[in-house]
């Protein structure tokens, strides 16, 4: 069987290969023999043939026929229907199959690429040979007229058409020389195969040697929307193909905004690869990039070679150019080497190695910059000029080597055992702020992760061995404890149909990189959490009682413990819970729309024995309490039904409470889709809560929060209006103790099929200020800025404004400090051919966060430009990352 590739070069090679010569030879033989049906169809003439006198040849004469004309087969008519008008035959390959958007069906419009105004559509064939293998089907040919000249040359003229299986060839004229083995197709030559259309003025080939030449050729590859032209396409006796003055683009017909052109492109069909010489990237007819030599693939396989360069500019680095080189080392692993030059920092190298096996998927990345030139940050230079910081503080890494290493691995694919590695290391805290990454997929934030995990999932048990460490790369962020290691053995048994036994065991060893410098507590922790529940569910409700026991034991390192502190405390407590709820339903209608409404009351009772844990409070020389991985949870509706008010495992709750929640939903009865839901709940406390992360029991009894008999009200609302609008909101309101709103958020989001995105959100969280009790004046000075209340609004949109033009914007404002956090506005143009974005942005300069107070951060302003060539790459990628992070739902538009 013939392999049908969607790539131009392999299609050309297939059309011209020696194995295809027989069908052209057959065409020549057919043209020299009586072909009454073909000729008589239009002219109503017949060949009158009889044996010669010697019996070795035929003698044929043409005569007019008075009989009814022979009717052509239906498949011939179908083949001619797409190009029956002479005017259409003069079109290029791309223009011939281009269908404007207004002529497409709704299903075809869905298949259009973003920004396109039409679609390439191949004409359909309904004849019996439309999908047949050319090797297994005969040649079928038609023409308005055929003539035998000098007994060795056949000339067919007027709408010459030939088919052999799925391959089609047409021209105005065909001349076939049986003696020399030459064939010449002239005038509007067209070669069509599934996924490929090739046109030209002249198709000259030698049937004996296989050498061929197509003049003034154009081509179209439907699947990838790639099109182009060449002054000629030649095929030598060694089966290599040469395109002279070839071009490549993805733009729609008539639009050559960008064009990749090469003086010579040579293709080796045996290796499925090509070589381009003197390639130029033209934008609006202006050459912007020149590549003297480029290798590329002519099949679906990957091929080593240069990728399109990335060009950008930054405030502190200057011009940034990266030219990646891809190495296809084997079918299951490859490498990308990316030489990079940053004008104000120097030359560096980034590399990425990917490997895939039946059990592992691995990516290893690295980057190295030797002898950093220091960059040129104008805001830091202002501080130097004003004497606020020194030159060394402004350029702390000048002359230093900067580097990055990352490994990401997923193991145990489709197996009971599994593994994960997520390890990132950098040379310094400011690496990502100074360098970012031009070609590596490495996540960056205030912390970088170093973790490894190995596990095994048995029928009832899940075993995990994990080592984890987070490294802070911001002076404003605390560094979490290392867990070296964390070992879990969690069991789960289902007895009968409703009884569930859970046996969770965890051992963790905690260390810290600053343990000695900051006199931090380190040690080991063992936590056991066993439970038995009965889970019964009905259509109208559920009933889930349970009992359990939790125990907690430590072994601390003695180095920083206070004198007399217990270095191996242990605690245990029994627990019980009951979770139950009912579901009531009723049908209703509003504005002639039917709906199903539910009312769902829920009760959750939780009891945990009191266990004094004061031995964990302020037990080091610097009064540190034990909170290796724990913190207080922010109160919300979902917390009403949790069995702990802490995250992590450093405390066992003392609790005796009942949570009451009421939920009502409105559902679409046709598909069960939730249109609206509203929930309201509160916790009723029957005992005081004296176990806290940083307070003794005596101190907790002086804390109003520990003594309250009822929690705040917690409410949440969601609404889906149509298919585009979604409203979410939640609020926590203290109606008893402080009579105020303690927190809440609301968001309104819109997204439709026309790529329109709109977001409006508000967030509020009240945090009590810390009073400095050592201040003699007790003036209420807030000692920790991070504990101030948070109140922010965020507004963003991405909206079409005209044609292919879109507007993008974001405004983020902090009411607490009365300052703008970020604002941006920009426009983007997106069509089949290219995507360009222009964005003006103003934001807080976080690079100054280590040298000035947070409230003194200055604002940076910048204008960012990005030009993306469809299928090739683009100039600048920072704009895409900014918009992706700033506008919720932005990337979902495509």
PDB file of C-alpha atoms in Angstrom, residues 434-632:
ATOM      1  CA  UNK A 434      16.628  38.442  36.202  1.00  0.00           C
ATOM      2  CA  UNK A 435      16.625  35.737  33.562  1.00  0.00           C
ATOM      3  CA  UNK A 436      13.185  34.180  33.286  1.00  0.00           C
ATOM      4  CA  UNK A 437      13.391  31.205  30.876  1.00  0.00           C
ATOM      5  CA  UNK A 438      13.420  31.542  27.116  1.00  0.00           C
ATOM      6  CA  UNK A 439      12.982  27.904  26.118  1.00  0.00           C
ATOM      7  CA  UNK A 440      12.542  25.841  29.302  1.00  0.00           C
ATOM      8  CA  UNK A 441       9.238  24.769  30.830  1.00  0.00           C
ATOM      9  CA  UNK A 442      10.259  25.388  34.452  1.00  0.00           C
ATOM     10  CA  UNK A 443       7.793  26.879  36.903  1.00  0.00           C
ATOM     11  CA  UNK A 444       8.898  29.789  39.058  1.00  0.00           C
ATOM     12  CA  UNK A 445       7.282  31.449  42.077  1.00  0.00           C
ATOM     13  CA  UNK A 446       8.341  32.544  45.566  1.00  0.00           C
ATOM     14  CA  UNK A 447       9.472  28.988  46.279  1.00  0.00           C
ATOM     15  CA  UNK A 448      11.106  26.311  44.193  1.00  0.00           C
ATOM     16  CA  UNK A 449      10.380  22.684  44.897  1.00  0.00           C
ATOM     17  CA  UNK A 450      12.727  19.773  45.446  1.00  0.00           C
ATOM     18  CA  UNK A 451      10.843  16.545  45.965  1.00  0.00           C
ATOM     19  CA  UNK A 452      10.972  12.862  45.193  1.00  0.00           C
ATOM     20  CA  UNK A 453       8.357  10.195  45.830  1.00  0.00           C
ATOM     21  CA  UNK A 454       8.164   6.419  45.467  1.00  0.00           C
ATOM     22  CA  UNK A 455       4.922   4.579  46.139  1.00  0.00           C
ATOM     23  CA  UNK A 456       3.090   1.307  45.774  1.00  0.00           C
ATOM     24  CA  UNK A 457      -0.678   0.885  45.480  1.00  0.00           C
ATOM     25  CA  UNK A 458      -1.815  -2.504  46.733  1.00  0.00           C
ATOM     26  CA  UNK A 459      -5.381  -3.742  46.928  1.00  0.00           C
ATOM     27  CA  UNK A 460      -6.050  -2.189  50.334  1.00  0.00           C
ATOM     28  CA  UNK A 461      -2.857  -0.305  51.148  1.00  0.00           C
ATOM     29  CA  UNK A 462      -1.069   2.663  49.629  1.00  0.00           C
ATOM     30  CA  UNK A 463       2.605   3.043  50.591  1.00  0.00           C
ATOM     31  CA  UNK A 464       4.538   6.268  49.920  1.00  0.00           C
ATOM     32  CA  UNK A 465       8.088   7.333  50.648  1.00  0.00           C
ATOM     33  CA  UNK A 466       8.677  11.022  49.996  1.00  0.00           C
ATOM     34  CA  UNK A 467      11.457  13.561  50.475  1.00  0.00           C
ATOM     35  CA  UNK A 468      10.477  17.202  50.016  1.00  0.00           C
ATOM     36  CA  UNK A 469      12.052  20.599  50.407  1.00  0.00           C
ATOM     37  CA  UNK A 470      10.942  24.078  49.384  1.00  0.00           C
ATOM     38  CA  UNK A 471      13.553  26.732  48.834  1.00  0.00           C
ATOM     39  CA  UNK A 472      12.474  30.345  49.197  1.00  0.00           C
ATOM     40  CA  UNK A 473      13.646  32.731  46.482  1.00  0.00           C
ATOM     41  CA  UNK A 474      12.024  35.787  48.074  1.00  0.00           C
ATOM     42  CA  UNK A 475      13.047  37.562  51.265  1.00  0.00           C
ATOM     43  CA  UNK A 476       9.372  38.176  52.032  1.00  0.00           C
ATOM     44  CA  UNK A 477       8.458  34.487  52.086  1.00  0.00           C
ATOM     45  CA  UNK A 478       9.161  32.070  54.920  1.00  0.00           C
ATOM     46  CA  UNK A 479      11.040  28.911  54.063  1.00  0.00           C
ATOM     47  CA  UNK A 480       9.028  25.762  54.889  1.00  0.00           C
ATOM     48  CA  UNK A 481      10.567  22.833  56.730  1.00  0.00           C
ATOM     49  CA  UNK A 482      12.249  20.024  54.861  1.00  0.00           C
ATOM     50  CA  UNK A 483      10.583  16.633  55.127  1.00  0.00           C
ATOM     51  CA  UNK A 484      13.398  14.129  54.931  1.00  0.00           C
ATOM     52  CA  UNK A 485      11.612  11.776  54.670  1.00  0.00           C
ATOM     53  CA  UNK A 486       7.815  11.493  54.965  1.00  0.00           C
ATOM     54  CA  UNK A 487       6.623   7.871  55.054  1.00  0.00           C
ATOM     55  CA  UNK A 488       2.928   6.990  54.705  1.00  0.00           C
ATOM     56  CA  UNK A 489       1.178   3.644  54.959  1.00  0.00           C
ATOM     57  CA  UNK A 490      -2.554   4.167  54.454  1.00  0.00           C
ATOM     58  CA  UNK A 491      -5.017   1.299  54.509  1.00  0.00           C
ATOM     59  CA  UNK A 492      -8.654   1.227  53.446  1.00  0.00           C
ATOM     60  CA  UNK A 493     -11.012  -1.744  53.743  1.00  0.00           C
ATOM     61  CA  UNK A 494     -14.659  -1.930  52.727  1.00  0.00           C
ATOM     62  CA  UNK A 495     -16.555  -4.438  54.841  1.00  0.00           C
ATOM     63  CA  UNK A 496     -19.853  -5.527  53.408  1.00  0.00           C
ATOM     64  CA  UNK A 497     -21.452  -2.753  51.404  1.00  0.00           C
ATOM     65  CA  UNK A 498     -21.313   0.156  53.853  1.00  0.00           C
ATOM     66  CA  UNK A 499     -18.613  -0.279  56.507  1.00  0.00           C
ATOM     67  CA  UNK A 500     -15.301   1.475  55.823  1.00  0.00           C
ATOM     68  CA  UNK A 501     -12.115   1.009  57.862  1.00  0.00           C
ATOM     69  CA  UNK A 502      -9.315   3.570  57.387  1.00  0.00           C
ATOM     70  CA  UNK A 503      -5.834   3.057  58.883  1.00  0.00           C
ATOM     71  CA  UNK A 504      -3.572   6.039  58.149  1.00  0.00           C
ATOM     72  CA  UNK A 505       0.004   6.003  59.436  1.00  0.00           C
ATOM     73  CA  UNK A 506       2.574   8.731  58.868  1.00  0.00           C
ATOM     74  CA  UNK A 507       6.166   9.298  59.950  1.00  0.00           C
ATOM     75  CA  UNK A 508       8.004  12.510  59.053  1.00  0.00           C
ATOM     76  CA  UNK A 509      11.412  13.921  59.886  1.00  0.00           C
ATOM     77  CA  UNK A 510      11.599  17.733  59.809  1.00  0.00           C
ATOM     78  CA  UNK A 511      14.735  19.774  59.236  1.00  0.00           C
ATOM     79  CA  UNK A 512      15.424  23.370  58.215  1.00  0.00           C
ATOM     80  CA  UNK A 513      18.271  25.028  56.348  1.00  0.00           C
ATOM     81  CA  UNK A 514      18.346  27.887  58.909  1.00  0.00           C
ATOM     82  CA  UNK A 515      17.975  25.666  61.983  1.00  0.00           C
ATOM     83  CA  UNK A 516      21.326  26.696  63.473  1.00  0.00           C
ATOM     84  CA  UNK A 517      21.291  30.373  62.473  1.00  0.00           C
ATOM     85  CA  UNK A 518      17.729  31.018  63.631  1.00  0.00           C
ATOM     86  CA  UNK A 519      17.679  28.436  66.458  1.00  0.00           C
ATOM     87  CA  UNK A 520      14.746  26.602  64.896  1.00  0.00           C
ATOM     88  CA  UNK A 521      13.221  23.426  66.271  1.00  0.00           C
ATOM     89  CA  UNK A 522      13.813  20.179  64.350  1.00  0.00           C
ATOM     90  CA  UNK A 523      12.763  16.593  64.998  1.00  0.00           C
ATOM     91  CA  UNK A 524      10.604  13.603  64.054  1.00  0.00           C
ATOM     92  CA  UNK A 525       6.852  13.135  64.180  1.00  0.00           C
ATOM     93  CA  UNK A 526       4.665  10.026  64.175  1.00  0.00           C
ATOM     94  CA  UNK A 527       0.945  10.454  63.538  1.00  0.00           C
ATOM     95  CA  UNK A 528      -1.688   7.702  63.536  1.00  0.00           C
ATOM     96  CA  UNK A 529      -5.256   8.288  62.390  1.00  0.00           C
ATOM     97  CA  UNK A 530      -7.644   5.311  62.556  1.00  0.00           C
ATOM     98  CA  UNK A 531     -11.367   5.382  61.836  1.00  0.00           C
ATOM     99  CA  UNK A 532     -14.454   3.259  61.282  1.00  0.00           C
ATOM    100  CA  UNK A 533     -17.500   4.677  59.474  1.00  0.00           C
ATOM    101  CA  UNK A 534     -20.820   3.382  58.253  1.00  0.00           C
ATOM    102  CA  UNK A 535     -21.738   5.115  55.004  1.00  0.00           C
ATOM    103  CA  UNK A 536     -25.324   4.614  53.931  1.00  0.00           C
ATOM    104  CA  UNK A 537     -26.788   6.572  51.035  1.00  0.00           C
ATOM    105  CA  UNK A 538     -30.261   6.797  49.543  1.00  0.00           C
ATOM    106  CA  UNK A 539     -31.803   8.891  46.800  1.00  0.00           C
ATOM    107  CA  UNK A 540     -33.364  11.090  49.463  1.00  0.00           C
ATOM    108  CA  UNK A 541     -30.350  11.462  51.818  1.00  0.00           C
ATOM    109  CA  UNK A 542     -27.383   9.923  53.574  1.00  0.00           C
ATOM    110  CA  UNK A 543     -26.352   8.797  57.059  1.00  0.00           C
ATOM    111  CA  UNK A 544     -22.662   8.480  57.983  1.00  0.00           C
ATOM    112  CA  UNK A 545     -21.689   7.878  61.631  1.00  0.00           C
ATOM    113  CA  UNK A 546     -18.079   7.196  62.536  1.00  0.00           C
ATOM    114  CA  UNK A 547     -15.634   6.680  65.378  1.00  0.00           C
ATOM    115  CA  UNK A 548     -11.884   7.060  65.404  1.00  0.00           C
ATOM    116  CA  UNK A 549      -8.690   7.615  67.317  1.00  0.00           C
ATOM    117  CA  UNK A 550      -5.723   9.900  66.656  1.00  0.00           C
ATOM    118  CA  UNK A 551      -2.314   9.872  68.259  1.00  0.00           C
ATOM    119  CA  UNK A 552       0.679  12.178  67.908  1.00  0.00           C
ATOM    120  CA  UNK A 553       4.251  11.603  69.098  1.00  0.00           C
ATOM    121  CA  UNK A 554       7.469  13.645  68.668  1.00  0.00           C
ATOM    122  CA  UNK A 555      11.182  13.207  69.124  1.00  0.00           C
ATOM    123  CA  UNK A 556      12.821  16.657  69.108  1.00  0.00           C
ATOM    124  CA  UNK A 557      16.473  17.469  68.689  1.00  0.00           C
ATOM    125  CA  UNK A 558      17.665  18.861  72.033  1.00  0.00           C
ATOM    126  CA  UNK A 559      19.937  21.573  70.658  1.00  0.00           C
ATOM    127  CA  UNK A 560      17.503  24.498  70.823  1.00  0.00           C
ATOM    128  CA  UNK A 561      14.973  23.238  73.400  1.00  0.00           C
ATOM    129  CA  UNK A 562      14.426  25.222  76.570  1.00  0.00           C
ATOM    130  CA  UNK A 563      15.680  23.724  79.771  1.00  0.00           C
ATOM    131  CA  UNK A 564      13.099  21.359  81.143  1.00  0.00           C
ATOM    132  CA  UNK A 565      11.142  21.047  77.893  1.00  0.00           C
ATOM    133  CA  UNK A 566       9.964  17.547  77.027  1.00  0.00           C
ATOM    134  CA  UNK A 567      11.882  16.313  73.968  1.00  0.00           C
ATOM    135  CA  UNK A 568       9.476  13.411  73.292  1.00  0.00           C
ATOM    136  CA  UNK A 569       5.873  14.456  74.007  1.00  0.00           C
ATOM    137  CA  UNK A 570       2.973  12.300  72.856  1.00  0.00           C
ATOM    138  CA  UNK A 571      -0.783  12.788  72.713  1.00  0.00           C
ATOM    139  CA  UNK A 572      -3.859  10.726  71.890  1.00  0.00           C
ATOM    140  CA  UNK A 573      -7.573  11.370  71.658  1.00  0.00           C
ATOM    141  CA  UNK A 574     -10.714   9.526  70.699  1.00  0.00           C
ATOM    142  CA  UNK A 575     -13.114  11.037  68.198  1.00  0.00           C
ATOM    143  CA  UNK A 576     -16.661  10.522  66.948  1.00  0.00           C
ATOM    144  CA  UNK A 577     -18.699  12.090  64.190  1.00  0.00           C
ATOM    145  CA  UNK A 578     -22.089  11.967  62.532  1.00  0.00           C
ATOM    146  CA  UNK A 579     -22.689  13.387  59.075  1.00  0.00           C
ATOM    147  CA  UNK A 580     -26.252  13.241  57.785  1.00  0.00           C
ATOM    148  CA  UNK A 581     -28.494  15.072  55.372  1.00  0.00           C
ATOM    149  CA  UNK A 582     -31.779  15.010  53.491  1.00  0.00           C
ATOM    150  CA  UNK A 583     -32.647  15.935  49.912  1.00  0.00           C
ATOM    151  CA  UNK A 584     -36.099  17.347  49.097  1.00  0.00           C
ATOM    152  CA  UNK A 585     -37.142  18.069  45.527  1.00  0.00           C
ATOM    153  CA  UNK A 586     -39.948  19.893  43.773  1.00  0.00           C
ATOM    154  CA  UNK A 587     -40.782  20.798  40.198  1.00  0.00           C
ATOM    155  CA  UNK A 588     -41.442  24.359  39.170  1.00  0.00           C
ATOM    156  CA  UNK A 589     -41.632  26.700  36.199  1.00  0.00           C
ATOM    157  CA  UNK A 590     -40.633  30.294  35.582  1.00  0.00           C
ATOM    158  CA  UNK A 591     -41.293  32.203  32.348  1.00  0.00           C
ATOM    159  CA  UNK A 592     -42.378  28.929  30.699  1.00  0.00           C
ATOM    160  CA  UNK A 593     -39.112  27.230  31.679  1.00  0.00           C
ATOM    161  CA  UNK A 594     -39.256  24.088  33.770  1.00  0.00           C
ATOM    162  CA  UNK A 595     -36.820  23.589  36.632  1.00  0.00           C
ATOM    163  CA  UNK A 596     -36.129  21.232  39.524  1.00  0.00           C
ATOM    164  CA  UNK A 597     -35.493  22.778  42.938  1.00  0.00           C
ATOM    165  CA  UNK A 598     -33.872  20.980  45.850  1.00  0.00           C
ATOM    166  CA  UNK A 599     -33.682  21.763  49.549  1.00  0.00           C
ATOM    167  CA  UNK A 600     -30.799  19.996  51.313  1.00  0.00           C
ATOM    168  CA  UNK A 601     -30.399  20.380  55.085  1.00  0.00           C
ATOM    169  CA  UNK A 602     -27.189  18.895  56.492  1.00  0.00           C
ATOM    170  CA  UNK A 603     -26.006  18.236  60.043  1.00  0.00           C
ATOM    171  CA  UNK A 604     -22.433  17.423  61.022  1.00  0.00           C
ATOM    172  CA  UNK A 605     -21.602  16.609  64.627  1.00  0.00           C
ATOM    173  CA  UNK A 606     -17.959  16.224  65.632  1.00  0.00           C
ATOM    174  CA  UNK A 607     -16.483  15.342  68.995  1.00  0.00           C
ATOM    175  CA  UNK A 608     -12.785  15.047  69.863  1.00  0.00           C
ATOM    176  CA  UNK A 609     -11.483  14.375  73.375  1.00  0.00           C
ATOM    177  CA  UNK A 610      -9.591  17.176  75.024  1.00  0.00           C
ATOM    178  CA  UNK A 611      -5.849  16.536  75.252  1.00  0.00           C
ATOM    179  CA  UNK A 612      -3.614  19.219  76.757  1.00  0.00           C
ATOM    180  CA  UNK A 613      -0.867  20.022  74.258  1.00  0.00           C
ATOM    181  CA  UNK A 614       0.876  22.909  76.049  1.00  0.00           C
ATOM    182  CA  UNK A 615       4.121  20.950  75.739  1.00  0.00           C
ATOM    183  CA  UNK A 616       4.219  22.113  72.105  1.00  0.00           C
ATOM    184  CA  UNK A 617       3.903  25.835  72.868  1.00  0.00           C
ATOM    185  CA  UNK A 618       7.014  28.084  72.904  1.00  0.00           C
ATOM    186  CA  UNK A 619       9.453  25.327  73.850  1.00  0.00           C
ATOM    187  CA  UNK A 620      12.661  26.693  72.251  1.00  0.00           C
ATOM    188  CA  UNK A 621      15.093  29.384  73.341  1.00  0.00           C
ATOM    189  CA  UNK A 622      13.456  31.782  70.895  1.00  0.00           C
ATOM    190  CA  UNK A 623       9.927  30.809  72.070  1.00  0.00           C
ATOM    191  CA  UNK A 624       9.071  28.842  68.951  1.00  0.00           C
ATOM    192  CA  UNK A 625       6.015  26.594  69.037  1.00  0.00           C
ATOM    193  CA  UNK A 626       5.706  23.350  67.114  1.00  0.00           C
ATOM    194  CA  UNK A 627       4.161  24.040  63.707  1.00  0.00           C
ATOM    195  CA  UNK A 628       6.263  22.060  61.252  1.00  0.00           C
ATOM    196  CA  UNK A 629       3.593  21.956  58.539  1.00  0.00           C
ATOM    197  CA  UNK A 630       0.469  23.371  60.211  1.00  0.00           C
ATOM    198  CA  UNK A 631      -1.551  26.578  60.138  1.00  0.00           C
ATOM    199  CA  UNK A 632      -5.033  27.830  61.025  1.00  0.00           C
TER     200      UNK A 632
END
